[in-house]
XYZ file of C-alpha atoms in Angstrom:
694
model
C 63.579 39.030 -74.681
C 63.781 40.662 -71.299
C 60.519 43.132 -70.136
C 60.329 45.172 -67.119
C 56.999 43.948 -64.923
C 55.248 45.823 -62.817
C 54.050 44.444 -59.403
C 51.840 45.433 -56.484
C 53.302 47.047 -53.184
C 52.546 45.822 -50.214
C 53.297 48.223 -47.239
C 53.954 46.664 -43.902
C 54.082 48.372 -40.478
C 56.888 46.380 -38.640
C 59.157 48.495 -36.575
C 61.895 46.241 -36.121
C 61.779 45.059 -39.732
C 62.502 49.102 -40.320
C 65.660 48.661 -38.204
C 66.556 44.563 -38.464
C 65.115 43.853 -41.812
C 62.341 41.332 -43.067
C 62.843 37.773 -44.256
C 59.734 35.192 -45.467
C 59.026 31.821 -46.067
C 56.370 30.333 -47.498
C 52.809 30.005 -45.099
C 51.067 27.557 -47.543
C 51.438 27.108 -51.514
C 49.856 30.399 -51.655
C 50.628 32.424 -48.739
C 53.948 34.024 -47.669
C 54.398 34.659 -44.238
C 56.873 37.687 -42.932
C 58.628 38.719 -40.271
C 61.262 41.135 -38.815
C 64.797 38.931 -39.018
C 68.465 40.223 -38.611
C 71.258 38.200 -40.212
C 74.232 39.034 -38.461
C 77.298 37.489 -37.569
C 76.909 35.671 -34.116
C 79.844 38.118 -32.621
C 78.074 40.958 -33.638
C 74.891 40.276 -31.371
C 76.067 41.122 -28.080
C 77.122 45.031 -29.575
C 73.128 45.464 -30.249
C 70.996 46.288 -27.649
C 68.047 43.502 -26.688
C 64.974 43.969 -28.368
C 61.413 43.621 -26.173
C 59.375 44.578 -28.838
C 57.059 42.368 -29.904
C 57.457 39.999 -33.269
C 54.650 41.213 -35.977
C 54.258 38.357 -38.517
C 52.355 39.129 -41.397
C 50.799 37.127 -44.014
C 50.742 37.855 -47.404
C 48.179 36.040 -50.063
C 46.892 36.896 -53.903
C 43.909 38.804 -54.290
C 41.043 36.700 -54.198
C 38.781 38.031 -57.329
C 36.307 35.590 -57.768
C 34.218 36.899 -54.876
C 33.058 40.032 -57.419
C 29.194 38.644 -57.986
C 30.256 39.181 -61.839
C 33.359 37.029 -61.770
C 31.394 34.452 -59.657
C 28.645 33.484 -61.909
C 31.965 33.231 -64.697
C 33.044 30.416 -62.648
C 29.519 28.999 -62.564
C 28.538 29.075 -65.657
C 31.936 27.639 -66.651
C 31.883 24.611 -64.062
C 29.158 23.431 -65.673
C 30.913 23.404 -69.355
C 33.926 21.619 -67.489
C 31.346 19.578 -65.537
C 29.814 18.308 -69.035
C 33.012 17.999 -70.953
C 34.062 15.536 -68.079
C 30.691 13.558 -67.869
C 30.425 12.959 -71.627
C 34.301 11.989 -71.333
C 34.204 9.597 -68.569
C 30.893 7.666 -69.495
C 31.739 7.575 -73.672
C 35.648 7.507 -73.870
C 35.407 6.346 -77.760
C 32.805 9.632 -78.110
C 33.824 11.972 -80.515
C 33.689 15.603 -79.094
C 33.260 18.970 -80.529
C 36.330 20.786 -78.515
C 36.441 23.453 -81.384
C 32.585 24.351 -80.064
C 33.873 23.648 -76.017
C 36.442 26.361 -76.376
C 34.246 28.914 -77.856
C 31.439 28.003 -75.295
C 34.151 29.418 -72.686
C 35.222 32.415 -74.711
C 31.387 33.368 -74.912
C 31.097 33.030 -71.322
C 34.562 35.175 -70.968
C 32.743 37.642 -73.379
C 30.149 38.247 -71.741
C 31.465 38.853 -68.385
C 33.532 41.657 -70.248
C 30.544 43.311 -71.041
C 28.992 42.701 -68.137
C 32.125 44.381 -66.324
C 32.180 46.941 -68.599
C 28.686 48.048 -67.964
C 29.689 48.400 -64.272
C 32.326 50.685 -64.804
C 30.091 53.162 -66.453
C 27.944 53.006 -63.557
C 30.941 52.656 -60.692
C 32.075 55.190 -58.419
C 35.839 56.607 -58.815
C 36.994 54.587 -55.730
C 36.222 51.178 -57.738
C 36.875 52.005 -60.903
C 40.837 50.937 -60.945
C 39.347 47.767 -59.648
C 36.750 46.615 -62.193
C 39.526 48.052 -64.702
C 41.688 45.301 -63.394
C 39.691 42.855 -63.923
C 38.787 43.816 -67.733
C 42.434 44.030 -68.273
C 43.078 41.026 -67.059
C 40.047 38.693 -68.541
C 40.705 40.843 -72.257
C 44.496 39.021 -71.709
C 42.503 35.832 -71.053
C 40.632 36.160 -74.098
C 43.069 37.075 -76.509
C 45.008 34.081 -75.585
C 42.544 31.472 -75.143
C 41.408 32.246 -78.779
C 44.771 32.118 -80.148
C 45.247 29.033 -78.186
C 42.299 27.654 -80.027
C 42.796 28.981 -83.559
C 46.422 27.040 -83.319
C 46.350 24.534 -80.691
C 43.137 23.028 -80.173
C 41.451 23.225 -83.989
C 42.757 20.276 -86.261
C 42.881 22.061 -88.959
C 45.428 24.726 -87.822
C 48.382 22.348 -89.158
C 47.271 23.121 -93.229
C 47.439 26.878 -92.917
C 47.068 29.359 -89.965
C 47.092 32.663 -91.616
C 43.070 32.919 -92.314
C 42.589 32.000 -88.607
C 45.090 34.642 -87.201
C 43.186 37.136 -89.378
C 39.685 36.257 -88.308
C 41.584 36.736 -84.525
C 42.898 39.789 -85.160
C 39.668 41.062 -86.337
C 37.993 40.306 -83.825
C 40.415 41.781 -80.867
C 40.891 44.606 -83.099
C 37.465 45.481 -84.665
C 37.629 49.128 -84.483
C 38.731 49.395 -88.722
C 35.623 47.032 -89.472
C 33.275 48.869 -87.193
C 33.930 52.170 -88.603
C 33.844 50.851 -92.443
C 30.281 49.843 -91.360
C 29.480 53.458 -90.803
C 31.358 54.798 -94.119
C 29.482 52.539 -95.930
C 26.040 53.349 -94.705
C 26.756 56.830 -95.444
C 27.271 56.486 -99.352
C 28.904 58.574 -101.481
C 31.425 61.061 -101.191
C 33.039 59.267 -98.034
C 36.306 60.062 -99.060
C 35.259 63.372 -97.315
C 35.973 61.847 -94.061
C 38.785 62.464 -92.471
C 39.381 58.903 -91.240
C 38.705 57.528 -94.774
C 42.024 56.469 -95.631
C 43.229 54.988 -92.391
C 39.997 52.889 -92.361
C 41.314 51.707 -95.647
C 44.643 50.760 -94.800
C 43.158 49.055 -90.922
C 41.244 46.874 -93.442
C 43.699 46.264 -95.750
C 46.137 45.502 -93.112
C 43.574 43.091 -91.358
C 43.531 41.426 -94.802
C 40.080 42.479 -95.533
C 40.088 43.063 -99.580
C 37.015 42.937 -100.338
C 35.441 45.816 -97.697
C 38.361 47.667 -98.600
C 37.367 47.424 -102.144
C 34.051 48.220 -101.523
C 35.339 52.037 -99.753
C 37.453 52.646 -102.644
C 34.827 51.992 -105.260
C 32.955 54.983 -103.372
C 35.544 57.454 -103.480
C 34.535 60.804 -105.456
C 37.986 59.971 -107.754
C 37.290 56.099 -108.512
C 36.942 56.511 -112.160
C 40.771 58.016 -112.307
C 43.123 55.915 -114.093
C 45.038 55.236 -110.391
C 41.837 53.600 -108.640
C 41.063 51.342 -111.841
C 44.533 49.964 -111.706
C 44.504 49.564 -107.856
C 40.907 48.056 -108.195
C 42.736 45.591 -110.843
C 45.815 44.587 -108.711
C 42.966 44.388 -105.755
C 41.073 41.916 -107.706
C 43.584 39.732 -109.052
C 45.195 39.001 -105.967
C 45.937 35.210 -105.740
C 44.444 34.045 -102.432
C 45.833 31.078 -100.923
C 43.347 28.399 -99.542
C 44.503 24.918 -98.277
C 41.282 23.483 -100.207
C 41.763 25.122 -103.283
C 43.175 22.586 -105.124
C 46.452 24.578 -105.482
C 49.698 23.402 -104.433
C 51.891 26.192 -102.402
C 54.680 26.185 -105.417
C 52.227 26.543 -107.976
C 50.732 29.378 -105.624
C 53.542 30.866 -104.852
C 54.816 31.147 -108.829
C 51.530 32.795 -108.853
C 51.938 35.352 -106.351
C 55.517 36.254 -107.776
C 54.116 37.239 -110.891
C 51.001 39.019 -109.614
C 53.107 41.035 -106.941
C 55.726 41.618 -110.286
C 53.394 43.444 -112.127
C 51.781 45.275 -108.942
C 55.449 47.245 -108.374
C 55.713 47.269 -111.634
C 53.016 49.864 -112.057
C 54.050 51.395 -108.566
C 57.492 51.979 -110.484
C 55.893 53.628 -113.259
C 54.163 56.026 -111.438
C 50.718 55.430 -112.452
C 49.539 55.657 -108.516
C 51.605 58.410 -107.837
C 48.765 60.915 -108.042
C 47.177 59.434 -104.875
C 49.963 58.990 -102.343
C 47.454 56.544 -99.585
C 46.612 54.597 -102.431
C 50.160 53.839 -103.426
C 50.686 52.722 -99.688
C 47.676 50.659 -99.871
C 49.102 49.168 -103.270
C 52.381 48.891 -101.232
C 51.311 46.948 -98.299
C 49.438 44.436 -100.205
C 52.361 43.471 -102.518
C 54.028 43.278 -98.963
C 56.624 45.837 -99.018
C 59.009 45.784 -96.473
C 59.495 49.493 -95.494
C 55.837 50.059 -95.954
C 54.840 47.792 -93.022
C 57.819 48.876 -90.945
C 56.680 52.752 -91.204
C 52.837 51.091 -90.291
C 54.396 49.652 -87.070
C 54.700 52.417 -85.120
C 50.803 52.662 -85.398
C 50.244 49.751 -84.063
C 48.921 49.475 -80.309
C 51.146 45.784 -80.157
C 53.078 43.942 -81.687
C 50.999 41.136 -83.037
C 48.280 43.658 -84.018
C 49.557 43.836 -87.844
C 51.496 40.835 -87.892
C 49.099 38.254 -89.249
C 48.412 40.939 -92.229
C 51.994 40.917 -92.700
C 51.486 37.314 -92.790
C 48.797 37.349 -95.282
C 51.019 39.676 -98.179
C 54.413 37.857 -97.802
C 53.843 34.013 -96.000
C 50.005 33.459 -96.723
C 51.048 29.276 -96.680
C 52.978 29.625 -93.501
C 52.677 26.554 -91.555
C 52.352 26.228 -87.104
C 55.663 25.228 -87.184
C 57.137 28.288 -88.995
C 55.144 30.308 -87.479
C 57.842 31.245 -84.316
C 60.422 32.085 -86.516
C 58.205 34.469 -88.640
C 56.715 36.116 -85.599
C 60.462 36.825 -83.909
C 61.676 38.339 -86.932
C 58.474 40.543 -86.962
C 58.726 41.633 -83.237
C 62.637 42.435 -83.568
C 61.510 44.623 -86.904
C 58.720 46.310 -84.941
C 60.684 47.259 -81.680
C 64.052 48.200 -83.923
C 62.028 50.533 -85.683
C 60.778 52.388 -82.391
C 56.969 50.303 -82.985
C 55.055 50.148 -79.634
C 56.747 52.921 -78.305
C 59.879 49.890 -77.921
C 57.423 48.385 -74.794
C 57.244 44.517 -74.130
C 54.154 43.822 -72.143
C 53.564 40.470 -70.548
C 50.618 39.719 -72.843
C 53.259 40.201 -75.458
C 55.197 37.366 -74.040
C 52.702 34.824 -73.961
C 51.601 35.582 -77.545
C 54.940 34.971 -78.832
C 54.976 31.579 -76.964
C 51.894 30.465 -78.221
C 53.416 31.080 -81.999
C 56.603 29.349 -81.329
C 54.249 26.672 -80.104
C 55.956 26.385 -76.809
C 53.304 25.144 -74.882
C 54.995 24.932 -71.307
C 56.202 28.287 -71.255
C 52.835 29.384 -72.340
C 51.396 27.504 -69.571
C 54.212 28.224 -67.163
C 53.523 32.482 -68.064
C 49.700 32.021 -67.802
C 50.424 30.957 -63.956
C 51.360 34.269 -63.118
C 47.894 35.576 -64.634
C 46.028 37.053 -61.099
C 42.904 34.791 -61.931
C 43.289 32.374 -59.314
C 44.586 29.851 -61.675
C 40.752 30.025 -63.491
C 42.119 30.264 -66.824
C 45.100 28.184 -66.772
C 42.957 25.391 -64.796
C 40.393 25.292 -67.663
C 43.040 25.190 -70.393
C 45.006 22.536 -69.379
C 41.705 20.471 -69.162
C 40.368 21.659 -72.473
C 44.080 20.513 -74.040
C 44.220 17.167 -71.831
C 40.897 16.136 -73.067
C 41.632 17.026 -76.805
C 44.742 15.705 -77.058
C 47.257 18.714 -76.842
C 48.683 18.947 -73.883
C 52.205 18.106 -74.318
C 54.467 18.419 -71.426
C 56.708 15.067 -71.055
C 59.632 15.145 -73.029
C 59.482 11.394 -74.162
C 61.144 9.453 -71.081
C 59.458 6.780 -69.159
C 59.780 8.776 -65.683
C 57.646 12.132 -67.227
C 55.082 10.012 -69.489
C 52.212 10.533 -67.192
C 53.604 14.522 -66.468
C 50.310 15.696 -68.345
C 47.930 13.634 -66.475
C 49.984 14.748 -62.869
C 49.854 18.119 -64.217
C 45.914 18.824 -65.048
C 45.157 16.751 -61.964
C 47.276 19.155 -59.262
C 45.791 22.014 -60.871
C 42.048 20.893 -60.506
C 43.235 19.937 -57.048
C 44.749 23.450 -56.292
C 41.264 24.916 -57.800
C 39.027 23.318 -56.376
C 40.354 23.414 -52.587
C 40.728 27.233 -53.503
C 36.868 27.463 -54.154
C 35.721 25.416 -51.124
C 38.391 27.225 -48.601
C 38.035 30.607 -49.550
C 34.103 31.112 -50.516
C 31.012 29.679 -48.768
C 29.017 30.441 -52.107
C 31.653 28.324 -54.310
C 31.822 25.123 -52.443
C 29.966 23.220 -54.440
C 31.493 24.281 -57.703
C 34.961 23.196 -55.767
C 33.369 19.827 -55.058
C 33.060 19.287 -58.938
C 36.920 20.452 -59.649
C 37.841 17.834 -56.907
C 35.720 14.748 -58.051
C 37.763 14.752 -61.340
C 41.273 15.453 -59.728
C 43.510 12.812 -58.227
C 42.834 10.672 -55.091
C 43.897 12.874 -52.869
C 40.947 15.290 -54.264
C 38.864 12.451 -53.672
C 39.774 12.587 -50.047
C 39.869 16.245 -49.479
C 36.072 16.648 -50.643
C 34.929 15.194 -47.588
C 37.968 16.897 -45.309
C 36.708 20.502 -46.833
C 33.054 20.076 -46.674
C 32.873 19.420 -43.185
C 34.955 22.597 -42.703
C 32.493 24.767 -44.936
C 31.496 27.637 -42.427
C 27.775 27.156 -42.032
C 25.412 30.570 -42.201
C 22.239 29.555 -41.678
C 20.221 26.081 -41.252
C 19.513 26.247 -45.134
C 23.299 26.226 -46.033
C 23.301 23.357 -43.527
C 20.620 21.433 -45.425
C 22.246 21.777 -48.759
C 25.866 20.734 -47.184
C 23.867 17.464 -45.955
C 22.846 16.975 -49.232
C 25.987 17.077 -50.845
C 27.474 14.946 -48.425
C 24.728 12.376 -48.763
C 25.030 12.442 -52.987
C 28.931 11.875 -52.254
C 28.628 9.567 -49.599
C 30.344 10.885 -46.569
C 28.192 10.075 -44.060
C 30.459 11.420 -41.282
C 30.568 14.803 -42.557
C 26.646 14.732 -42.533
C 27.172 13.753 -38.497
C 29.697 16.899 -38.242
C 27.197 19.465 -39.693
C 24.607 18.388 -37.579
C 26.663 18.049 -34.646
C 27.830 21.657 -34.968
C 24.012 22.838 -35.165
C 23.438 20.910 -31.945
C 25.785 23.053 -30.418
C 24.605 26.429 -32.153
C 21.135 25.291 -30.947
C 21.912 24.512 -27.784
C 23.254 27.768 -27.213
C 20.716 29.713 -28.581
C 18.299 27.817 -26.147
C 16.753 26.216 -29.093
C 16.411 23.088 -27.508
C 13.450 21.583 -29.925
C 16.362 22.377 -32.900
C 19.069 20.703 -30.868
C 17.019 17.652 -30.582
C 16.012 17.298 -34.538
C 19.484 17.942 -35.130
C 20.966 15.536 -32.772
C 18.895 12.677 -33.797
C 19.869 13.640 -37.633
C 23.209 13.222 -36.526
C 22.925 9.926 -35.205
C 25.186 10.301 -32.744
C 24.240 8.538 -29.558
C 26.130 10.704 -27.484
C 24.693 14.012 -28.997
C 21.292 12.728 -28.656
C 21.719 11.339 -24.889
C 22.792 14.705 -23.793
C 19.920 16.389 -25.441
C 17.425 14.126 -23.990
C 18.982 14.596 -20.829
C 18.344 18.520 -21.465
C 14.801 17.577 -21.293
C 14.359 15.002 -18.686
C 16.762 17.384 -16.451
C 13.904 20.174 -17.120
C 11.313 18.214 -16.253
C 12.878 17.122 -12.775
C 12.793 20.635 -11.875
C 9.926 22.421 -13.315
C 7.606 19.474 -14.383
C 6.653 20.498 -17.377
C 8.246 18.964 -20.673
C 9.631 20.991 -23.301
C 8.721 21.063 -27.067
C 6.234 18.742 -26.838
C 5.286 18.557 -30.885
C 9.080 17.722 -31.544
C 8.774 14.426 -29.247
C 5.527 13.263 -30.449
C 7.319 13.215 -34.171
C 10.531 11.374 -33.030
C 8.770 7.661 -33.873
C 11.264 5.034 -34.653
C 14.004 7.656 -34.705
C 14.117 7.263 -31.190
C 16.206 3.762 -31.180
C 19.106 6.011 -31.774
C 19.766 6.305 -27.816
C 18.035 4.419 -24.722
C 17.686 7.647 -23.311
C 15.827 9.053 -26.004
C 13.535 6.106 -25.939
C 12.633 6.873 -22.255
C 12.109 10.367 -23.195
C 9.451 9.853 -25.872
C 7.894 7.063 -23.755
C 7.820 9.015 -20.762
C 5.761 11.827 -22.846
C 3.729 8.803 -24.145
C 3.225 8.360 -20.668
C 2.137 11.534 -19.857
C -0.595 11.419 -22.828
C -1.918 8.623 -21.783
C -2.749 9.946 -18.290
C -4.411 12.654 -19.793
C -6.624 11.251 -21.838
C -7.659 9.457 -18.786
C -6.332 5.880 -20.285
C -4.801 5.086 -16.401
C -4.244 1.323 -17.292
C -2.340 1.886 -20.353
C -0.342 4.853 -18.514
C -0.056 2.396 -15.489
C 1.399 -0.465 -17.643
C 3.820 2.059 -19.771
C 4.827 3.430 -16.132
C 5.766 -0.212 -15.122
C 7.737 -1.006 -17.769
C 9.877 2.136 -17.648
C 10.651 1.223 -13.961
C 11.882 -2.315 -15.129
C 13.229 -1.041 -18.508
C 16.804 -0.525 -16.746
C 17.098 2.684 -19.114
C 15.937 5.369 -16.370
C 18.379 7.846 -15.699
C 19.301 7.911 -12.060
C 18.491 11.417 -11.090
C 14.975 10.940 -12.696
C 13.855 7.695 -10.365
C 12.186 10.399 -7.612
C 10.203 11.931 -10.425
C 9.196 8.401 -12.002
C 8.568 6.802 -9.039
C 6.065 10.095 -7.372
C 3.914 9.421 -10.789
C 2.860 6.238 -9.282
C 1.409 7.635 -6.631
C -1.911 9.361 -8.368
C -2.401 5.742 -9.826
C -1.766 3.921 -6.524
C -4.552 5.795 -5.234
C -7.227 4.662 -7.108
C -10.221 2.755 -5.174
C -10.403 0.049 -7.759
C -6.465 -0.762 -8.554
C -5.114 -0.127 -11.812
C -1.975 -1.185 -10.771
C -2.069 -5.034 -9.779
C 0.111 -6.464 -6.544
C 2.560 -8.066 -8.430
C 3.397 -4.374 -10.299
C 3.020 -3.061 -6.857
C 6.107 -5.485 -5.378
C 8.133 -3.742 -8.237
C 7.157 -0.311 -7.596
C 8.745 -1.394 -3.644
C 11.683 -3.366 -5.088
C 12.586 0.042 -6.935
C 11.758 2.321 -3.992
C 13.833 0.057 -1.385
C 16.851 -0.593 -4.277
C 17.119 2.428 -6.341
C 15.815 5.731 -4.491
C 16.270 4.936 -0.696
C 20.212 4.297 -1.390
C 19.906 7.973 -3.278
C 18.798 9.499 -0.764
C 21.339 8.159 1.622
C 24.236 8.869 -0.602
C 22.863 12.473 -0.798
C 22.903 12.799 2.755
C 26.260 11.862 3.474
C 27.698 13.988 0.725
C 25.592 16.847 1.823
C 26.596 16.173 5.475
C 29.396 18.608 6.806
C 29.581 20.582 3.496
C 26.393 21.830 2.749
C 27.278 25.177 2.769
C 30.497 24.875 1.072
C 28.623 22.578 -1.911
C 26.416 25.394 -2.377
C 28.742 27.985 -3.273
C 30.733 25.746 -5.268
C 27.592 25.029 -7.154
C 26.803 28.510 -7.201
C 30.153 29.222 -9.042
C 29.542 26.405 -11.308
C 26.140 27.818 -12.497
C 27.168 31.279 -13.162
C 30.430 29.931 -15.203
C 28.014 28.028 -17.028
C 25.748 30.908 -17.922
C 28.873 33.221 -19.079
C 30.168 30.427 -21.384
C 27.544 30.071 -23.924
C 29.819 29.032 -26.865
C 31.880 26.217 -25.132
C 31.731 23.520 -27.539
C 33.077 20.679 -25.133
C 29.722 20.775 -23.054
C 26.154 19.496 -24.495
C 24.838 19.921 -20.582
C 21.760 22.365 -20.172
C 21.906 25.697 -18.322
C 19.464 24.613 -15.700
C 18.534 24.689 -11.821
C 21.623 22.242 -10.521
C 19.151 20.528 -7.680
C 17.725 17.773 -9.294
C 16.583 16.284 -6.549
C 14.302 18.442 -4.636
C 11.993 15.726 -4.603
C 14.170 13.312 -3.637
C 12.906 13.390 0.383
C 11.822 10.988 3.514
C 8.333 12.679 2.911
C 8.263 11.093 -0.608
C 9.738 7.384 0.420
C 6.728 7.515 3.204
C 4.479 8.704 0.665
C 5.166 5.792 -1.572
C 5.442 3.085 0.893
C 2.007 4.111 2.366
C -0.074 4.216 -1.342
C 2.158 0.866 -2.198
C 0.316 -0.780 1.136
C -3.421 0.622 0.584
C -2.953 -0.407 -2.951
C -1.824 -3.799 -2.022
C -4.600 -4.039 0.434
C -7.504 -3.138 -2.252
C -5.646 -5.294 -5.048
C -5.406 -8.824 -2.706
C -8.924 -8.379 -1.938
C -10.317 -7.839 -5.502
C -7.829 -10.738 -7.224
C -8.845 -13.090 -4.242
C -12.763 -12.408 -4.645
C -14.455 -15.434 -6.018
C -17.004 -14.279 -8.227
C -20.515 -16.080 -7.371
């Protein structure tokens, strides 16, 4: 049976496409690339004028509806149900799990979401009303299908008899008759004065609610008439089949035939003719085909009256027989003009469920515009309860169910992690229980989530640690290092660089601190450096920065001997950056000028050694570089400085935007001062060291 489905229309503004036509190809698994294309014969190419207009490429993708806050809460709530099921199943494979309860938990979350959407519709502006109405339509369909799958497939008792469950299903989703009956019962006597009275009673009968219908009939003002008493007797003595009632199917059918023949004889005798509505109700109860066919005209969908029809005609129906009866009933409804002869997409899925055609059901569910949320959770539930049957029994597809479930979990998990920054944690859970490919995708996708602020970065790092992804943690820290450098937050940049444990990044940021000191004589962010502690060992440059900070602290506290020892150790450490030699050696001058030497002769020779072998060659080399090209070099440096200032977001560099001349203090005067200070300190130190105490 075919159906004409409405599809959304997308307008693409493309002049070339209007003239030559368009073509489309898959860009990703959920995105189509559309561009202008003319499929003409080669010999006709020369007859066409050349086209110099740019070719526009348009990407079309399904709408990601899970961004809506209410739907986002649905995803989060159901992910907890999903996660609990996976944990229980993996930790205790042999444990008894109430899958029916899990299915109902999913449905209760869907129902709560629908109630929130309906409340939102009442307070929504007209321009957004259609969007929320579409959401309601989508998830009402999801609830219809899920509930039916639950009672027919997930419920282990469905193999015995399906009619009671179908009646419960239709009563739940078409509650109008039940609600109006409650209002009439509360009204008391004279309920038949209500113009909807007989409509409500018929609706109750059609849904199999015999007891409630009898209660309303007893409230009728003519309830003491013979026709009402006869109808009451017929309804009261109606046999009802129960799989656990101890009555075999043949014996029940025998009782039913006797009872229905007796009821029909009373109709034929005209006992009920005084009340046509009452007579019609009794005809419905005995399963009169013509009466049920007439009622089809008032149904909103083909399956609204179907469970009631089964209840009065084939109440012993089993699931394997349901498809045959459903097709017969559907043909009957459409042929008589029921439902205005329409056949919706939801009708198709409901029929496939009743036909026990699970592959077709899952195929049709994929076309529901819910970003495969429904399909993913339903397949996972069916897989765990052992009801997911897709293979034909061959050895080549014996793992089809497992692979299908894993592919859905992978697709849904990657969708959440790649499309929504607030649902990436949920996406991680789905990928964790997907295939091996999904486990690898978690690490790759986690590192590519856009970082909005440091709070989110800490969440990402926590997830990376929890899942043992050290490379992801490092990448996140690197991103924040670059971001803080671009905004000149050097203290934060140093902290994130240390956290990244990447020696290159730590060295680069430490260089910024040292170069800043060379140019200004001040150490930036001293509180950050003071609390580095043992983390300094991740980079030699950071060790030098921290130890130099300690040297300055000793000097400020007037612990000159300790300051001198630390300074000499830095000179001999072989971790001093070349550009820092002028500053480091200049710091020795005040210590060399003390009247009572704090630097012994041996250490003074060390200073002289580094002066002659490190500082002097640096000065000579610089003179050669500046000789004959001083003006050109200055212009080039200015251009580079301007370029660095304007390119704040360059991710390829970690250099500080500081004054470029780090050797301003590196002059011949500095060398002369150092030599003089060393000579004077040596003279004083020799005298003290060679003086013998009395």
